[in-house]
Amino acid sequence: MEKRQDAIAQADEALLAQLGYKQEFKRAFTPLEVFGIAFSIIGLLPSIASVLFYAIPNGGPAAMVWGWAVASLFILCVGMSMAELGSAAPTSGGLYFWTHSLSSPRCRNLLAWIVGYANTIGSIASVASIDWGCAVQITAAASIGSGQHYMATNAQTFGVFTAIVLTHAIICCLGTAVLARMQTVFVALNILLCLAVIIALPAATPAEFKNSASYALGNFTNLNGWPDGYAFILSFLAPLWTICSFDSSVHISEEASNAATAVPWAIVSAIGIAGVLGWAINVSLAFCMGTDLNNLLDSPIGQPMAQIFFNSFGQNGTLALWAFVVIVQYMMGSSMVLAASRQSFAFARDGALPFSGWLYRMNGFTKTPVNTVWFVAVFAIALGLLSFAGTQAIDAIFAISVTALYIAYAIPITARFVFKNDFKPGPFSLGVMSLPVAVISVSYMCFMDIVFFFPTTPQTDVADMNYTVVVLGGVMALSLVWYYFPKYGGVHWFTGPVANVGASEGGVAWDRDSSTEEGSQNQKGTPVDVGTEEISEKS
């Protein structure tokens, strides 16, 4: 067994070296734990609780059930396309590394820059949205315990949110082995909580709140004023936000054992299991939510799912179950901070983030990138300040965590087929189905990004506008300003991922076979020519 583990470790290190990077992390994540980080970030039940307010007014029970089913199939296509890339090149840089490797020399630096920043802001927005959801759930518990007399203010919720983010930062500064072992616990609690609700909720719900099959599976209630078809599409934000950030497995690939196999299967299996269990949860909720949807949305508890539980289990039962919802949501946040910090570490390793010299540091005691952990935490708290601009502003964080990541997902998948490159599949491959699945994935992500830039209702004003395009557009615009800034901008020095192992100083490439004469000069190998002047300038 030890010999086999040593062989796997050597193969992982060799593959990473062929991609141009030295082994800096301890590979303490087993394949189950790699799956665990993706599945714990999905965090089914608490995630559904956090975004149920998107599905209820945009179609009610029918949108919850069938919207989830439709969206899950598209998300699985996205996951399979990403899994192929992750299997071929398992590195923490992930998305922007693939983009640079697969794109034309004319535009790969710019595309890698855009993907890196979209991935960074999307990951930080995911941290902020998950932890904001956790803060709302904690204040909902306080409301339940007070007999629904207490309603938290924005300032109080923000205070709880800040405390959650800071504690997550402390946890994610721990050693890799500790963080890896935590993932197994997260998976077990997630699945047990899902099964408990699927089984216990129908059994405990009073007759007055039980719905018929025709209502639960066929009633479409549109409360926001958009045409029914478009309202149904808007309900997709619930499954899209829930089953998202599965690139987290990619960002810990340099800490994973047998990464080329573990990473892709973690992505696909986490999406598949989440799709099935999530559908079952939504069916259970649809049958047990009653027919007064406005009461769920306007509940003083502040959480539609918490109100459903309260109607079914009463105060004490709801508090007991809700405690586990909060715990699992809290675990989601810690896993997301972990993944986001690794992505930021990889981007800083290639000099693309402000203060990269400070961010690209490995703590000598814990052997983890402590500086990027705090970088993620600080910016997540900054995003949380949007809560003081109103409900729609904080809702934008949830949308950004989808739209920004979909930009980062779509570009490398597109680059693989649009540009001339020498892509070599890893152990996970779709074969002839790669292109059709990629077309479906990219088309779906582009469409949903446009959808989520629209406001919640057709009649809107400044207070109710959708701030997603403002925040995401502002961040991306600033990143481009920095890229094209005279003399100091990235266009003058950024040439994509930087090799830090051996004598590899060439441009990033996909062809990992360094046995050729060209490969001996460029340890990363490349299917395209890279200007030597550009390389020496960067060195």
Coordinates of C-alpha atoms in Angstrom, one line a residue:
M1 CA 0.0 0.0 0.0
E2 CA 2.8 2.4 0.9
K3 CA 4.6 1.7 -2.3
R4 CA 1.4 2.4 -4.3
Q5 CA 0.9 5.7 -2.4
D6 CA 4.5 6.7 -3.0
A7 CA 4.0 5.9 -6.7
I8 CA 0.9 8.0 -6.9
A9 CA 2.6 10.9 -5.1
Q10 CA 5.5 10.8 -7.5
A11 CA 3.2 10.7 -10.5
D12 CA 1.3 13.7 -9.1
E13 CA 4.5 15.7 -8.6
A14 CA 5.8 14.7 -12.0
L15 CA 2.6 15.8 -13.7
L16 CA 2.7 19.1 -11.8
A17 CA 6.3 19.6 -12.8
Q18 CA 5.4 19.0 -16.5
L19 CA 2.8 21.8 -16.1
G20 CA 5.6 24.0 -14.8
Y21 CA 5.1 24.1 -11.1
K22 CA 7.0 22.7 -8.1
Q23 CA 5.2 20.8 -5.4
E24 CA 4.6 23.4 -2.6
F25 CA 1.5 21.9 -0.8
K26 CA 1.3 18.7 1.1
R27 CA -1.0 16.3 -0.8
A28 CA -3.2 15.3 2.1
F29 CA -6.6 15.2 0.3
T30 CA -7.8 11.7 -0.6
P31 CA -10.2 11.3 -3.5
L32 CA -13.1 11.2 -1.0
E33 CA -12.0 14.4 0.6
V34 CA -11.6 16.1 -2.8
F35 CA -15.2 15.1 -3.5
G36 CA -16.0 16.3 0.0
I37 CA -14.9 19.9 -0.6
A38 CA -17.0 20.2 -3.7
F39 CA -20.0 18.6 -2.1
S40 CA -19.7 20.5 1.2
I41 CA -19.5 23.8 -0.8
I42 CA -22.7 22.8 -2.6
G43 CA -24.2 22.2 0.9
L44 CA -27.6 21.2 -0.4
L45 CA -30.1 21.9 2.3
P46 CA -28.7 25.2 3.7
S47 CA -28.0 26.4 0.2
I48 CA -31.6 25.7 -0.9
A49 CA -32.7 27.6 2.2
S50 CA -30.5 30.5 1.3
V51 CA -32.0 31.0 -2.2
L52 CA -35.5 29.6 -1.9
F53 CA -36.8 33.2 -2.1
Y54 CA -35.7 33.2 -5.7
A55 CA -37.8 30.2 -6.7
I56 CA -41.0 30.8 -4.7
P57 CA -42.1 34.1 -6.4
N58 CA -40.9 32.9 -9.8
G59 CA -43.2 29.9 -10.3
G60 CA -43.8 28.6 -6.8
P61 CA -43.8 24.8 -6.3
A62 CA -43.7 23.9 -10.0
A63 CA -40.6 26.1 -10.5
M64 CA -38.9 24.6 -7.4
V65 CA -39.4 21.0 -8.6
W66 CA -39.1 21.2 -12.4
G67 CA -36.8 24.3 -12.5
W68 CA -34.3 22.4 -10.4
A69 CA -34.5 19.3 -12.6
V70 CA -33.9 21.2 -15.8
A71 CA -31.1 23.4 -14.5
S72 CA -29.4 20.4 -12.9
L73 CA -29.0 18.7 -16.3
F74 CA -27.4 21.8 -17.8
I75 CA -25.1 22.2 -14.8
L76 CA -24.0 18.6 -15.2
C77 CA -22.9 19.4 -18.7
V78 CA -20.9 22.3 -17.5
G79 CA -19.3 20.1 -14.8
M80 CA -18.4 17.4 -17.3
S81 CA -16.7 19.9 -19.7
M82 CA -14.7 21.3 -16.8
A83 CA -13.9 17.8 -15.5
E84 CA -12.1 17.0 -18.8
L85 CA -9.9 20.1 -18.4
G86 CA -9.2 19.4 -14.8
S87 CA -8.2 15.8 -15.5
A88 CA -5.8 16.9 -18.2
A89 CA -4.1 19.7 -16.2
P90 CA -4.9 19.5 -12.4
T91 CA -3.3 22.7 -11.1
S92 CA -4.5 25.2 -8.6
G93 CA -4.6 27.9 -11.3
G94 CA -7.2 25.8 -13.0
L95 CA -9.4 28.0 -15.2
Y96 CA -7.0 30.7 -16.2
F97 CA -4.1 28.2 -16.6
W98 CA -6.3 26.3 -19.1
T99 CA -7.3 29.5 -20.9
H100 CA -3.8 30.6 -21.4
S101 CA -2.7 27.1 -22.5
L102 CA -5.5 26.6 -25.0
S103 CA -5.8 30.1 -26.5
S104 CA -4.2 31.8 -29.5
P105 CA -0.9 33.7 -28.7
R106 CA -2.6 36.9 -29.9
C107 CA -5.1 36.9 -27.1
R108 CA -4.2 34.3 -24.5
N109 CA -2.7 36.8 -22.0
L110 CA -5.8 39.0 -22.0
L111 CA -8.2 36.0 -21.8
A112 CA -6.2 34.5 -19.0
W113 CA -6.3 37.8 -17.2
I114 CA -10.0 38.1 -17.6
V115 CA -10.7 34.6 -16.5
G116 CA -8.4 34.9 -13.5
Y117 CA -10.2 38.0 -12.2
A118 CA -13.6 36.6 -13.0
N119 CA -12.7 33.5 -11.0
T120 CA -11.3 35.6 -8.2
I121 CA -14.3 37.9 -7.8
G122 CA -16.7 34.9 -8.3
S123 CA -14.9 32.9 -5.6
I124 CA -14.9 35.8 -3.1
A125 CA -18.6 36.5 -3.9
S126 CA -19.3 32.8 -3.2
V127 CA -17.6 33.2 0.2
A128 CA -19.7 36.4 0.9
S129 CA -23.0 34.9 -0.2
I130 CA -22.5 31.6 1.7
D131 CA -21.5 33.4 4.9
W132 CA -24.3 36.0 4.5
G133 CA -26.7 33.1 4.1
C134 CA -25.3 31.7 7.3
A135 CA -25.7 35.0 9.1
V136 CA -29.3 35.2 8.0
Q137 CA -29.9 31.7 9.2
I138 CA -28.5 32.5 12.6
T139 CA -30.7 35.6 13.0
A140 CA -33.6 33.4 11.8
A141 CA -32.9 31.0 14.7
A142 CA -33.0 34.0 17.1
S143 CA -36.4 35.0 15.6
I144 CA -37.7 31.5 16.0
G145 CA -36.5 31.3 19.6
S146 CA -38.2 34.6 20.4
G147 CA -41.5 33.5 19.1
Q148 CA -41.0 35.5 16.0
H149 CA -40.9 38.8 17.9
Y150 CA -37.2 39.5 17.0
M151 CA -36.2 40.7 13.6
A152 CA -32.5 41.4 13.0
T153 CA -31.4 44.7 11.5
N154 CA -29.0 44.9 8.6
A155 CA -26.3 46.1 10.9
Q156 CA -26.8 43.1 13.3
T157 CA -26.8 40.7 10.4
F158 CA -23.6 42.3 9.0
G159 CA -22.0 41.9 12.4
V160 CA -22.8 38.2 12.5
F161 CA -21.6 37.9 8.9
T162 CA -18.3 39.5 9.7
A163 CA -17.7 37.2 12.7
I164 CA -18.4 34.2 10.6
V165 CA -16.0 35.3 7.8
L166 CA -13.2 36.0 10.4
T167 CA -13.6 32.6 12.1
H168 CA -13.5 30.9 8.7
A169 CA -10.2 32.7 8.0
I170 CA -8.8 31.3 11.2
I171 CA -9.9 27.8 10.4
C172 CA -8.4 27.9 6.9
C173 CA -5.0 28.9 8.2
L174 CA -4.7 25.4 9.7
G175 CA -2.6 22.7 8.2
T176 CA -3.7 20.9 5.0
A177 CA -4.1 17.5 6.8
V178 CA -6.6 19.1 9.3
L179 CA -8.6 20.8 6.6
A180 CA -8.7 17.5 4.6
R181 CA -10.0 15.4 7.4
M182 CA -12.8 17.9 8.0
Q183 CA -14.3 17.3 4.6
T184 CA -15.4 13.7 5.4
V185 CA -17.3 15.1 8.4
F186 CA -18.9 17.7 6.1
V187 CA -20.1 15.1 3.6
A188 CA -21.6 12.9 6.3
L189 CA -23.5 15.8 7.9
N190 CA -24.7 17.1 4.6
I191 CA -26.2 13.8 3.5
L192 CA -27.7 13.0 6.9
L193 CA -29.4 16.4 7.0
C194 CA -30.8 16.0 3.5
L195 CA -32.2 12.5 4.3
A196 CA -33.7 13.7 7.6
V197 CA -35.7 16.5 5.9
I198 CA -36.8 14.4 2.9
I199 CA -38.1 11.7 5.3
A200 CA -39.2 13.7 8.4
L201 CA -40.8 16.8 6.8
P202 CA -43.7 14.9 5.1
A203 CA -44.2 12.8 8.2
A204 CA -44.4 15.9 10.6
T205 CA -46.4 18.3 8.4
P206 CA -50.0 19.0 9.6
A207 CA -52.8 18.3 7.1
E208 CA -53.5 22.0 6.7
F209 CA -50.0 22.6 5.2
K210 CA -49.9 19.4 3.0
N211 CA -50.4 20.0 -0.7
S212 CA -51.9 17.7 -3.3
A213 CA -49.7 16.3 -6.1
S214 CA -51.4 18.5 -8.7
Y215 CA -50.5 21.6 -6.6
A216 CA -47.0 20.5 -5.6
L217 CA -46.0 19.4 -9.1
G218 CA -48.2 21.6 -11.3
N219 CA -49.0 24.9 -9.6
F220 CA -47.2 27.8 -11.2
T221 CA -47.5 31.1 -9.2
N222 CA -45.8 34.1 -10.6
L223 CA -45.6 37.0 -8.1
N224 CA -42.9 39.2 -9.7
G225 CA -44.7 40.3 -12.9
W226 CA -42.4 38.8 -15.6
P227 CA -43.9 36.6 -18.3
D228 CA -44.3 33.1 -16.9
G229 CA -41.6 31.6 -19.2
Y230 CA -39.1 34.1 -18.1
A231 CA -40.1 33.8 -14.5
F232 CA -39.5 30.1 -14.7
I233 CA -36.0 30.8 -16.0
L234 CA -35.4 33.3 -13.2
S235 CA -36.1 30.5 -10.7
F236 CA -32.9 28.8 -12.0
L237 CA -30.8 31.0 -9.8
A238 CA -31.7 28.7 -6.9
P239 CA -30.1 25.5 -8.4
L240 CA -27.4 27.5 -10.2
W241 CA -26.2 29.1 -6.9
T242 CA -26.6 25.9 -5.0
I243 CA -24.8 23.6 -7.4
C244 CA -21.9 26.0 -8.2
S245 CA -18.3 26.7 -7.2
F246 CA -17.5 23.1 -8.1
D247 CA -14.2 24.4 -9.5
S248 CA -13.2 24.3 -5.8
S249 CA -11.9 20.7 -6.4
V250 CA -9.6 22.1 -9.2
H251 CA -8.1 24.7 -6.9
I252 CA -7.0 22.1 -4.3
S253 CA -5.7 19.7 -7.0
E254 CA -2.1 20.5 -5.9
E255 CA -3.1 19.1 -2.4
A256 CA -4.9 16.1 -3.8
S257 CA -3.7 12.5 -4.2
N258 CA -4.1 11.1 -7.7
A259 CA -5.4 14.5 -8.8
A260 CA -5.9 13.7 -12.5
T261 CA -8.6 11.2 -11.6
A262 CA -9.8 12.5 -8.2
V263 CA -10.6 16.1 -9.4
P264 CA -12.8 15.3 -12.4
W265 CA -14.8 12.6 -10.6
A266 CA -15.2 14.8 -7.6
I267 CA -16.8 17.5 -9.9
V268 CA -19.1 15.1 -11.7
S269 CA -20.2 13.1 -8.7
A270 CA -20.8 16.1 -6.5
I271 CA -23.1 17.7 -9.2
G272 CA -24.9 14.4 -9.9
I273 CA -25.6 13.6 -6.2
A274 CA -26.6 17.2 -5.5
G275 CA -28.9 17.2 -8.5
V276 CA -30.8 14.1 -7.3
L277 CA -30.9 14.9 -3.6
G278 CA -31.7 18.5 -4.2
W279 CA -34.7 17.5 -6.4
A280 CA -36.0 15.2 -3.7
I281 CA -35.7 18.1 -1.1
N282 CA -37.6 20.4 -3.4
V283 CA -40.3 17.8 -3.9
S284 CA -40.6 17.4 -0.2
L285 CA -40.9 21.1 0.4
A286 CA -43.4 21.5 -2.4
F287 CA -45.7 19.0 -0.8
C288 CA -45.3 20.5 2.7
M289 CA -45.2 24.3 2.2
G290 CA -48.9 25.1 2.2
T291 CA -50.5 27.4 -0.4
D292 CA -49.9 30.8 1.1
L293 CA -46.7 31.7 -0.6
N294 CA -46.8 35.3 0.4
N295 CA -46.8 34.3 4.0
L296 CA -43.6 32.3 3.5
L297 CA -41.9 35.3 1.7
D298 CA -43.0 37.9 4.3
S299 CA -42.4 35.8 7.4
P300 CA -40.9 37.6 10.3
I301 CA -38.4 34.8 10.6
G302 CA -36.8 36.1 7.4
Q303 CA -36.3 32.6 5.8
P304 CA -39.0 30.8 3.8
M305 CA -37.6 27.4 4.6
A306 CA -37.4 28.2 8.3
Q307 CA -41.1 29.2 8.1
I308 CA -42.0 25.9 6.4
F309 CA -40.1 24.0 9.1
F310 CA -41.9 26.1 11.8
N311 CA -45.3 25.2 10.4
S312 CA -44.4 21.5 10.3
F313 CA -42.2 20.9 13.4
G314 CA -43.2 23.7 15.8
Q315 CA -40.7 26.0 17.6
N316 CA -38.6 23.4 19.4
G317 CA -38.4 21.0 16.5
T318 CA -37.5 23.7 14.1
L319 CA -34.7 25.1 16.4
A320 CA -33.2 21.6 16.7
L321 CA -33.2 21.0 12.9
W322 CA -32.2 24.5 12.1
A323 CA -29.1 24.2 14.3
F324 CA -27.8 21.6 11.9
V325 CA -28.7 23.7 8.9
V326 CA -26.6 26.5 10.4
I327 CA -23.7 24.1 11.1
V328 CA -23.7 22.7 7.6
Q329 CA -23.9 26.2 6.1
Y330 CA -21.0 27.3 8.3
M331 CA -19.0 24.3 7.0
M332 CA -19.8 25.4 3.5
G333 CA -18.3 28.7 4.2
S334 CA -15.0 27.3 5.5
S335 CA -14.6 25.0 2.5
M336 CA -15.3 28.0 0.2
V337 CA -12.7 30.2 1.9
L338 CA -10.2 27.3 1.5
A339 CA -10.9 27.0 -2.2
A340 CA -10.9 30.7 -2.9
S341 CA -7.6 31.2 -1.1
R342 CA -6.0 28.5 -3.2
Q343 CA -7.2 30.2 -6.4
S344 CA -5.9 33.5 -5.2
F345 CA -2.6 31.9 -4.3
A346 CA -2.2 30.5 -7.7
F347 CA -3.1 33.8 -9.4
A348 CA -0.6 35.6 -7.2
R349 CA 2.0 33.0 -7.9
D350 CA 1.9 34.3 -11.5
G351 CA 2.1 37.9 -10.4
A352 CA -1.4 39.0 -11.6
L353 CA -3.0 40.2 -8.3
P354 CA -2.1 43.5 -6.5
F355 CA 0.6 42.8 -3.9
S356 CA 1.3 39.4 -5.4
G357 CA 4.7 39.4 -3.7
W358 CA 3.0 39.4 -0.3
L359 CA 0.2 37.1 -1.3
Y360 CA 2.4 34.4 -2.8
R361 CA 3.8 33.2 0.5
M362 CA 3.5 29.9 2.2
N363 CA 3.4 30.0 5.9
G364 CA 6.4 28.2 7.3
F365 CA 4.5 26.6 10.2
T366 CA 1.2 25.5 8.7
K367 CA 2.5 25.1 5.1
T368 CA -0.6 26.9 3.9
P369 CA -1.1 30.3 2.1
V370 CA -2.2 32.3 5.1
N371 CA -1.9 35.6 3.4
T372 CA -4.4 34.7 0.6
V373 CA -6.8 33.4 3.2
W374 CA -7.0 36.8 4.8
F375 CA -7.0 38.5 1.4
V376 CA -10.2 36.5 0.6
A377 CA -11.7 37.2 4.0
V378 CA -11.2 41.0 3.8
F379 CA -12.7 41.3 0.4
A380 CA -15.6 39.1 1.3
I381 CA -16.4 41.4 4.2
A382 CA -16.1 44.4 1.8
L383 CA -18.7 42.8 -0.5
G384 CA -21.0 42.3 2.6
L385 CA -21.1 46.1 3.0
L386 CA -23.5 46.0 0.0
S387 CA -26.2 45.0 2.6
F388 CA -26.4 48.6 3.7
A389 CA -27.5 49.6 0.1
G390 CA -30.7 47.5 0.4
T391 CA -32.0 44.0 -0.2
Q392 CA -31.4 44.0 -3.9
A393 CA -27.8 45.0 -3.4
I394 CA -27.0 42.1 -1.2
D395 CA -28.9 39.8 -3.5
A396 CA -26.4 40.8 -6.2
I397 CA -23.7 39.0 -4.3
F398 CA -25.6 35.7 -4.9
A399 CA -26.0 36.5 -8.6
I400 CA -22.3 37.5 -8.9
S401 CA -21.1 34.2 -7.5
V402 CA -22.9 32.6 -10.5
T403 CA -22.3 35.1 -13.3
A404 CA -18.6 35.8 -12.6
L405 CA -17.9 32.1 -12.3
Y406 CA -19.8 31.3 -15.5
I407 CA -17.6 33.8 -17.3
A408 CA -14.5 32.0 -15.9
Y409 CA -16.0 28.6 -16.8
A410 CA -17.1 29.4 -20.3
I411 CA -13.9 30.9 -21.7
P412 CA -11.5 27.9 -21.2
I413 CA -14.1 25.5 -22.4
T414 CA -14.6 27.6 -25.5
A415 CA -10.8 28.1 -26.1
R416 CA -10.3 24.3 -26.2
F417 CA -12.4 24.1 -29.4
V418 CA -12.1 27.5 -31.0
F419 CA -8.3 27.9 -31.0
K420 CA -5.6 25.7 -32.5
N421 CA -4.0 23.7 -29.7
D422 CA -2.7 20.3 -28.8
F423 CA -5.1 19.4 -26.1
K424 CA -4.4 15.9 -24.6
P425 CA -7.2 14.4 -22.5
G426 CA -6.5 13.0 -19.1
P427 CA -8.0 9.9 -17.5
F428 CA -11.5 11.5 -17.6
S429 CA -12.7 12.1 -21.2
L430 CA -16.0 12.4 -22.9
G431 CA -14.6 11.3 -26.2
V432 CA -16.7 12.2 -29.2
M433 CA -19.3 13.8 -26.9
S434 CA -16.8 16.5 -25.7
L435 CA -17.8 19.0 -28.4
P436 CA -21.6 18.6 -28.1
V437 CA -21.5 18.8 -24.3
A438 CA -19.2 21.9 -24.5
V439 CA -21.6 23.7 -26.9
I440 CA -24.5 23.0 -24.6
S441 CA -22.5 24.1 -21.5
V442 CA -21.2 27.4 -23.0
S443 CA -24.6 28.3 -24.6
Y444 CA -26.3 27.7 -21.3
M445 CA -23.8 29.8 -19.3
C446 CA -23.9 32.7 -21.7
F447 CA -27.7 32.7 -21.7
M448 CA -28.0 32.5 -17.9
D449 CA -25.4 35.3 -17.4
I450 CA -27.6 37.6 -19.5
V451 CA -30.7 36.6 -17.5
F452 CA -29.2 37.4 -14.2
F453 CA -28.3 40.9 -15.2
F454 CA -32.0 41.7 -15.3
P455 CA -34.0 43.1 -12.3
T456 CA -36.2 41.0 -10.2
T457 CA -39.4 42.7 -11.5
P458 CA -40.1 44.5 -14.8
Q459 CA -41.0 47.7 -13.0
T460 CA -38.0 48.9 -11.0
D461 CA -36.3 51.9 -9.6
V462 CA -32.9 52.8 -8.2
A463 CA -33.5 50.9 -4.9
D464 CA -34.8 47.8 -6.7
M465 CA -32.4 47.6 -9.6
N466 CA -30.1 44.6 -10.1
Y467 CA -26.7 45.6 -8.8
T468 CA -25.0 42.5 -10.3
V469 CA -24.0 44.2 -13.5
V470 CA -22.7 47.3 -11.6
V471 CA -20.5 45.4 -9.1
L472 CA -19.3 42.7 -11.5
G473 CA -18.9 45.1 -14.3
G474 CA -17.0 47.6 -12.1
V475 CA -14.6 45.0 -10.9
M476 CA -13.9 43.6 -14.4
A477 CA -13.6 47.1 -15.8
L478 CA -11.0 48.0 -13.1
S479 CA -9.1 44.8 -13.9
L480 CA -9.0 45.8 -17.6
V481 CA -7.9 49.3 -16.7
W482 CA -5.0 47.9 -14.7
Y483 CA -4.2 45.5 -17.6
Y484 CA -3.9 48.4 -20.1
F485 CA -2.5 50.9 -17.7
P486 CA 0.4 52.9 -19.4
K487 CA 3.8 51.5 -18.5
Y488 CA 2.8 49.6 -15.4
G489 CA -0.2 47.7 -16.7
G490 CA -0.4 43.9 -17.1
V491 CA -0.1 44.2 -20.9
H492 CA 3.5 45.2 -20.4
W493 CA 4.5 42.3 -18.2
F494 CA 1.8 39.6 -17.8
T495 CA 2.5 36.6 -19.9
G496 CA 0.3 34.1 -18.2
P497 CA 1.3 31.3 -15.8
V498 CA 5.0 31.4 -14.7
A499 CA 7.0 28.3 -14.4
N500 CA 8.7 27.9 -11.1
V501 CA 10.3 24.4 -11.4
G502 CA 13.6 23.4 -13.0
A503 CA 14.7 25.4 -16.0
S504 CA 11.2 25.8 -17.4
E505 CA 10.9 29.4 -18.5
G506 CA 8.7 29.1 -21.6
G507 CA 5.1 30.0 -22.1
V508 CA 2.4 27.8 -20.7
A509 CA 1.3 25.0 -23.0
W510 CA -0.9 22.0 -23.2
D511 CA 1.4 19.5 -24.7
R512 CA 3.0 17.9 -21.6
D513 CA 5.3 15.7 -23.6
S514 CA 8.8 17.3 -23.0
S515 CA 10.7 14.5 -24.7
T516 CA 11.1 16.5 -27.9
E517 CA 13.8 19.0 -28.5
E518 CA 11.3 21.8 -28.1
G519 CA 10.1 20.2 -24.9
S520 CA 13.6 20.2 -23.5
Q521 CA 13.8 23.9 -23.9
N522 CA 10.3 24.5 -22.5
Q523 CA 9.5 22.2 -19.7
K524 CA 5.8 23.0 -19.9
G525 CA 5.8 22.2 -23.6
T526 CA 3.7 24.2 -26.0
P527 CA 1.6 23.6 -29.1
V528 CA 2.2 27.2 -30.2
D529 CA 5.3 29.4 -30.5
V530 CA 6.1 31.7 -27.6
G531 CA 8.3 34.7 -28.3
T532 CA 11.6 34.5 -26.6
E533 CA 11.7 38.2 -26.0
E534 CA 8.5 38.0 -24.1
I535 CA 9.8 35.2 -22.0
S536 CA 13.1 36.9 -21.1
E537 CA 11.3 40.2 -20.4
K538 CA 9.1 38.4 -17.9
S539 CA 12.0 36.5 -16.3

